Amino acid sequence: MLGFGQKTGAAVPDPSDELALLPDDVSVIMVFTLDIEAASLPPVIAQLGRRFARHKLVFVHSALDFRPFMESKTAFEVLPSFDQMAAFPDLVNWPRYLEDRRALLLSKWRPRRAIAYGYDLQGYADEAARRFGGRA
């Protein structure tokens, strides 16, 4: 946090520790629903919520419709869809952006497990690299 509020000589915490949102004893499962229509997600959210009731589920998706997550009070993260990347192909280097987001999400949530419906994050980044190359 840029050193604000720290006393001189105080130990600086590891940046990945600063990013973590939850204590270490909370088991997080990251669920990838990338390139999946939001309308098909409510049954998936409900089923996984029942099956993994003792875990914190964090959905990573690419639809702009957040209602399924908000209605079920489920944590979610949003990545740009392939259509959004195609609309702005030269905005950023999309494969690199997805690599950076992956690192951030892993530091922030520290998932112990992952479930993918369709693309996982690496597959999504690979497909972005195939479609958009290394444009910057």
PDB file of C-alpha atoms in Angstrom:
ATOM      1  CA  MET A   1       0.000   0.000   0.000  1.00  0.00           C
ATOM      2  CA  LEU A   2       2.834   2.315  -0.935  1.00  0.00           C
ATOM      3  CA  GLY A   3       4.148   2.424   2.603  1.00  0.00           C
ATOM      4  CA  PHE A   4       1.454   4.740   3.954  1.00  0.00           C
ATOM      5  CA  GLY A   5       0.838   4.312   7.647  1.00  0.00           C
ATOM      6  CA  GLN A   6       3.949   2.240   8.304  1.00  0.00           C
ATOM      7  CA  LYS A   7       6.451   3.212  10.950  1.00  0.00           C
ATOM      8  CA  THR A   8      10.047   3.678   9.925  1.00  0.00           C
ATOM      9  CA  GLY A   9      11.911   0.419  10.263  1.00  0.00           C
ATOM     10  CA  ALA A  10       8.723  -1.671  10.370  1.00  0.00           C
ATOM     11  CA  ALA A  11       8.791  -4.889   8.388  1.00  0.00           C
ATOM     12  CA  VAL A  12       7.095  -4.525   5.027  1.00  0.00           C
ATOM     13  CA  PRO A  13       4.601  -7.329   4.428  1.00  0.00           C
ATOM     14  CA  ASP A  14       4.824  -9.496   1.332  1.00  0.00           C
ATOM     15  CA  PRO A  15       2.684  -7.803  -1.382  1.00  0.00           C
ATOM     16  CA  SER A  16       0.730 -11.035  -1.973  1.00  0.00           C
ATOM     17  CA  ASP A  17      -0.253 -11.011   1.727  1.00  0.00           C
ATOM     18  CA  GLU A  18      -1.541  -7.455   1.402  1.00  0.00           C
ATOM     19  CA  LEU A  19      -3.757  -8.389  -1.528  1.00  0.00           C
ATOM     20  CA  ALA A  20      -5.429 -11.379   0.105  1.00  0.00           C
ATOM     21  CA  LEU A  21      -9.038 -10.648   0.993  1.00  0.00           C
ATOM     22  CA  LEU A  22      -9.658 -13.608   3.277  1.00  0.00           C
ATOM     23  CA  PRO A  23      -7.794 -15.319   6.108  1.00  0.00           C
ATOM     24  CA  ASP A  24      -5.722 -18.398   5.278  1.00  0.00           C
ATOM     25  CA  ASP A  25      -8.248 -20.752   6.885  1.00  0.00           C
ATOM     26  CA  VAL A  26     -10.966 -19.854   4.344  1.00  0.00           C
ATOM     27  CA  SER A  27     -10.908 -22.350   1.504  1.00  0.00           C
ATOM     28  CA  VAL A  28     -11.586 -20.641  -1.827  1.00  0.00           C
ATOM     29  CA  ILE A  29     -12.657 -22.417  -4.980  1.00  0.00           C
ATOM     30  CA  MET A  30     -12.340 -20.376  -8.157  1.00  0.00           C
ATOM     31  CA  VAL A  31     -14.974 -21.238 -10.753  1.00  0.00           C
ATOM     32  CA  PHE A  32     -14.259 -20.238 -14.347  1.00  0.00           C
ATOM     33  CA  THR A  33     -17.353 -19.538 -16.426  1.00  0.00           C
ATOM     34  CA  LEU A  34     -15.566 -17.661 -19.186  1.00  0.00           C
ATOM     35  CA  ASP A  35     -17.413 -17.235 -22.474  1.00  0.00           C
ATOM     36  CA  ILE A  36     -20.596 -18.705 -20.916  1.00  0.00           C
ATOM     37  CA  GLU A  37     -23.945 -16.908 -21.164  1.00  0.00           C
ATOM     38  CA  ALA A  38     -24.980 -15.409 -17.826  1.00  0.00           C
ATOM     39  CA  ALA A  39     -28.537 -16.749 -18.224  1.00  0.00           C
ATOM     40  CA  SER A  40     -27.238 -20.327 -17.926  1.00  0.00           C
ATOM     41  CA  LEU A  41     -25.367 -19.700 -14.663  1.00  0.00           C
ATOM     42  CA  PRO A  42     -28.050 -19.713 -11.892  1.00  0.00           C
ATOM     43  CA  PRO A  43     -28.350 -23.539 -11.768  1.00  0.00           C
ATOM     44  CA  VAL A  44     -24.553 -23.882 -11.777  1.00  0.00           C
ATOM     45  CA  ILE A  45     -24.197 -21.357  -8.949  1.00  0.00           C
ATOM     46  CA  ALA A  46     -26.896 -23.093  -6.896  1.00  0.00           C
ATOM     47  CA  GLN A  47     -25.500 -26.597  -7.456  1.00  0.00           C
ATOM     48  CA  LEU A  48     -21.930 -25.628  -6.587  1.00  0.00           C
ATOM     49  CA  GLY A  49     -23.121 -23.601  -3.614  1.00  0.00           C
ATOM     50  CA  ARG A  50     -24.794 -26.699  -2.182  1.00  0.00           C
ATOM     51  CA  ARG A  51     -21.934 -29.046  -3.035  1.00  0.00           C
ATOM     52  CA  PHE A  52     -19.201 -26.783  -1.644  1.00  0.00           C
ATOM     53  CA  ALA A  53     -21.107 -25.106   1.177  1.00  0.00           C
ATOM     54  CA  ARG A  54     -18.008 -24.893   3.390  1.00  0.00           C
ATOM     55  CA  HIS A  55     -15.985 -23.086   0.727  1.00  0.00           C
ATOM     56  CA  LYS A  56     -15.954 -19.561  -0.600  1.00  0.00           C
ATOM     57  CA  LEU A  57     -16.837 -19.727  -4.292  1.00  0.00           C
ATOM     58  CA  VAL A  58     -15.444 -17.019  -6.562  1.00  0.00           C
ATOM     59  CA  PHE A  59     -16.749 -17.021 -10.123  1.00  0.00           C
ATOM     60  CA  VAL A  60     -14.584 -15.586 -12.893  1.00  0.00           C
ATOM     61  CA  HIS A  61     -16.669 -14.780 -15.954  1.00  0.00           C
ATOM     62  CA  SER A  62     -16.763 -12.617 -19.043  1.00  0.00           C
ATOM     63  CA  ALA A  63     -20.424 -11.597 -19.331  1.00  0.00           C
ATOM     64  CA  LEU A  64     -21.568  -8.112 -18.398  1.00  0.00           C
ATOM     65  CA  ASP A  65     -24.744  -9.459 -16.808  1.00  0.00           C
ATOM     66  CA  PHE A  66     -23.886  -9.723 -13.091  1.00  0.00           C
ATOM     67  CA  ARG A  67     -27.425 -10.536 -11.925  1.00  0.00           C
ATOM     68  CA  PRO A  68     -26.897 -14.276 -11.347  1.00  0.00           C
ATOM     69  CA  PHE A  69     -24.058 -13.534  -8.939  1.00  0.00           C
ATOM     70  CA  MET A  70     -25.716 -10.615  -7.213  1.00  0.00           C
ATOM     71  CA  GLU A  71     -28.992 -12.489  -6.720  1.00  0.00           C
ATOM     72  CA  SER A  72     -27.177 -15.447  -5.170  1.00  0.00           C
ATOM     73  CA  LYS A  73     -24.813 -13.197  -3.165  1.00  0.00           C
ATOM     74  CA  THR A  74     -21.832 -14.922  -4.726  1.00  0.00           C
ATOM     75  CA  ALA A  75     -18.386 -13.395  -5.216  1.00  0.00           C
ATOM     76  CA  PHE A  76     -17.386 -12.778  -8.813  1.00  0.00           C
ATOM     77  CA  GLU A  77     -14.665 -11.273 -10.949  1.00  0.00           C
ATOM     78  CA  VAL A  78     -15.120 -10.056 -14.515  1.00  0.00           C
ATOM     79  CA  LEU A  79     -12.748 -10.342 -17.435  1.00  0.00           C
ATOM     80  CA  PRO A  80     -13.351  -8.802 -20.855  1.00  0.00           C
ATOM     81  CA  SER A  81     -15.164 -11.054 -23.314  1.00  0.00           C
ATOM     82  CA  PHE A  82     -13.674 -11.954 -26.662  1.00  0.00           C
ATOM     83  CA  ASP A  83     -16.232  -9.606 -28.246  1.00  0.00           C
ATOM     84  CA  GLN A  84     -15.045  -6.747 -26.043  1.00  0.00           C
ATOM     85  CA  MET A  85     -11.423  -7.515 -26.886  1.00  0.00           C
ATOM     86  CA  ALA A  86     -12.310  -7.599 -30.593  1.00  0.00           C
ATOM     87  CA  ALA A  87     -14.052  -4.225 -30.301  1.00  0.00           C
ATOM     88  CA  PHE A  88     -10.843  -2.719 -28.877  1.00  0.00           C
ATOM     89  CA  PRO A  89      -8.058  -4.920 -30.279  1.00  0.00           C
ATOM     90  CA  ASP A  90      -5.330  -2.304 -29.902  1.00  0.00           C
ATOM     91  CA  LEU A  91      -6.317  -1.010 -26.475  1.00  0.00           C
ATOM     92  CA  VAL A  92      -3.854  -3.260 -24.635  1.00  0.00           C
ATOM     93  CA  ASN A  93      -1.849  -6.397 -25.212  1.00  0.00           C
ATOM     94  CA  TRP A  94      -4.756  -8.706 -24.328  1.00  0.00           C
ATOM     95  CA  PRO A  95      -2.758 -11.898 -23.656  1.00  0.00           C
ATOM     96  CA  ARG A  96      -0.426  -9.956 -21.329  1.00  0.00           C
ATOM     97  CA  TYR A  97      -3.399  -8.254 -19.644  1.00  0.00           C
ATOM     98  CA  LEU A  98      -4.962 -11.662 -18.943  1.00  0.00           C
ATOM     99  CA  GLU A  99      -1.669 -12.979 -17.553  1.00  0.00           C
ATOM    100  CA  ASP A 100      -1.477  -9.984 -15.199  1.00  0.00           C
ATOM    101  CA  ARG A 101      -5.114 -10.412 -14.140  1.00  0.00           C
ATOM    102  CA  ARG A 102      -4.457 -14.096 -13.458  1.00  0.00           C
ATOM    103  CA  ALA A 103      -1.595 -13.204 -11.113  1.00  0.00           C
ATOM    104  CA  LEU A 104      -3.737 -10.581  -9.388  1.00  0.00           C
ATOM    105  CA  LEU A 105      -6.707 -12.929  -8.931  1.00  0.00           C
ATOM    106  CA  LEU A 106      -4.508 -15.686  -7.509  1.00  0.00           C
ATOM    107  CA  SER A 107      -2.900 -13.266  -5.037  1.00  0.00           C
ATOM    108  CA  LYS A 108      -6.205 -11.693  -4.101  1.00  0.00           C
ATOM    109  CA  TRP A 109      -8.261 -14.860  -3.547  1.00  0.00           C
ATOM    110  CA  ARG A 110      -5.582 -17.554  -3.039  1.00  0.00           C
ATOM    111  CA  PRO A 111      -7.794 -20.369  -4.332  1.00  0.00           C
ATOM    112  CA  ARG A 112      -7.072 -23.914  -3.236  1.00  0.00           C
ATOM    113  CA  ARG A 113      -8.997 -25.443  -6.119  1.00  0.00           C
ATOM    114  CA  ALA A 114     -10.414 -24.438  -9.466  1.00  0.00           C
ATOM    115  CA  ILE A 115     -13.351 -25.633 -11.531  1.00  0.00           C
ATOM    116  CA  ALA A 116     -13.748 -24.693 -15.194  1.00  0.00           C
ATOM    117  CA  TYR A 117     -16.878 -24.723 -17.298  1.00  0.00           C
ATOM    118  CA  GLY A 118     -15.356 -24.324 -20.735  1.00  0.00           C
ATOM    119  CA  TYR A 119     -12.175 -22.261 -20.668  1.00  0.00           C
ATOM    120  CA  ASP A 120      -9.951 -22.083 -17.631  1.00  0.00           C
ATOM    121  CA  LEU A 121      -7.945 -18.880 -17.310  1.00  0.00           C
ATOM    122  CA  GLN A 122      -4.890 -20.258 -19.115  1.00  0.00           C
ATOM    123  CA  GLY A 123      -7.040 -21.549 -21.973  1.00  0.00           C
ATOM    124  CA  TYR A 124      -8.791 -18.181 -22.177  1.00  0.00           C
ATOM    125  CA  ALA A 125      -5.452 -16.351 -22.339  1.00  0.00           C
ATOM    126  CA  ASP A 126      -4.216 -18.811 -24.977  1.00  0.00           C
ATOM    127  CA  GLU A 127      -7.340 -18.208 -27.083  1.00  0.00           C
ATOM    128  CA  ALA A 128      -6.897 -14.434 -26.717  1.00  0.00           C
ATOM    129  CA  ALA A 129      -3.288 -14.809 -27.895  1.00  0.00           C
ATOM    130  CA  ARG A 130      -4.481 -16.866 -30.867  1.00  0.00           C
ATOM    131  CA  ARG A 131      -7.135 -14.306 -31.794  1.00  0.00           C
ATOM    132  CA  PHE A 132      -5.349 -11.060 -30.967  1.00  0.00           C
ATOM    133  CA  GLY A 133      -1.655 -11.897 -30.822  1.00  0.00           C
ATOM    134  CA  GLY A 134       0.611  -9.598 -28.887  1.00  0.00           C
ATOM    135  CA  ARG A 135      -0.987  -6.308 -29.923  1.00  0.00           C
ATOM    136  CA  ALA A 136      -0.248  -3.360 -27.716  1.00  0.00           C
TER     137      ALA A 136
END
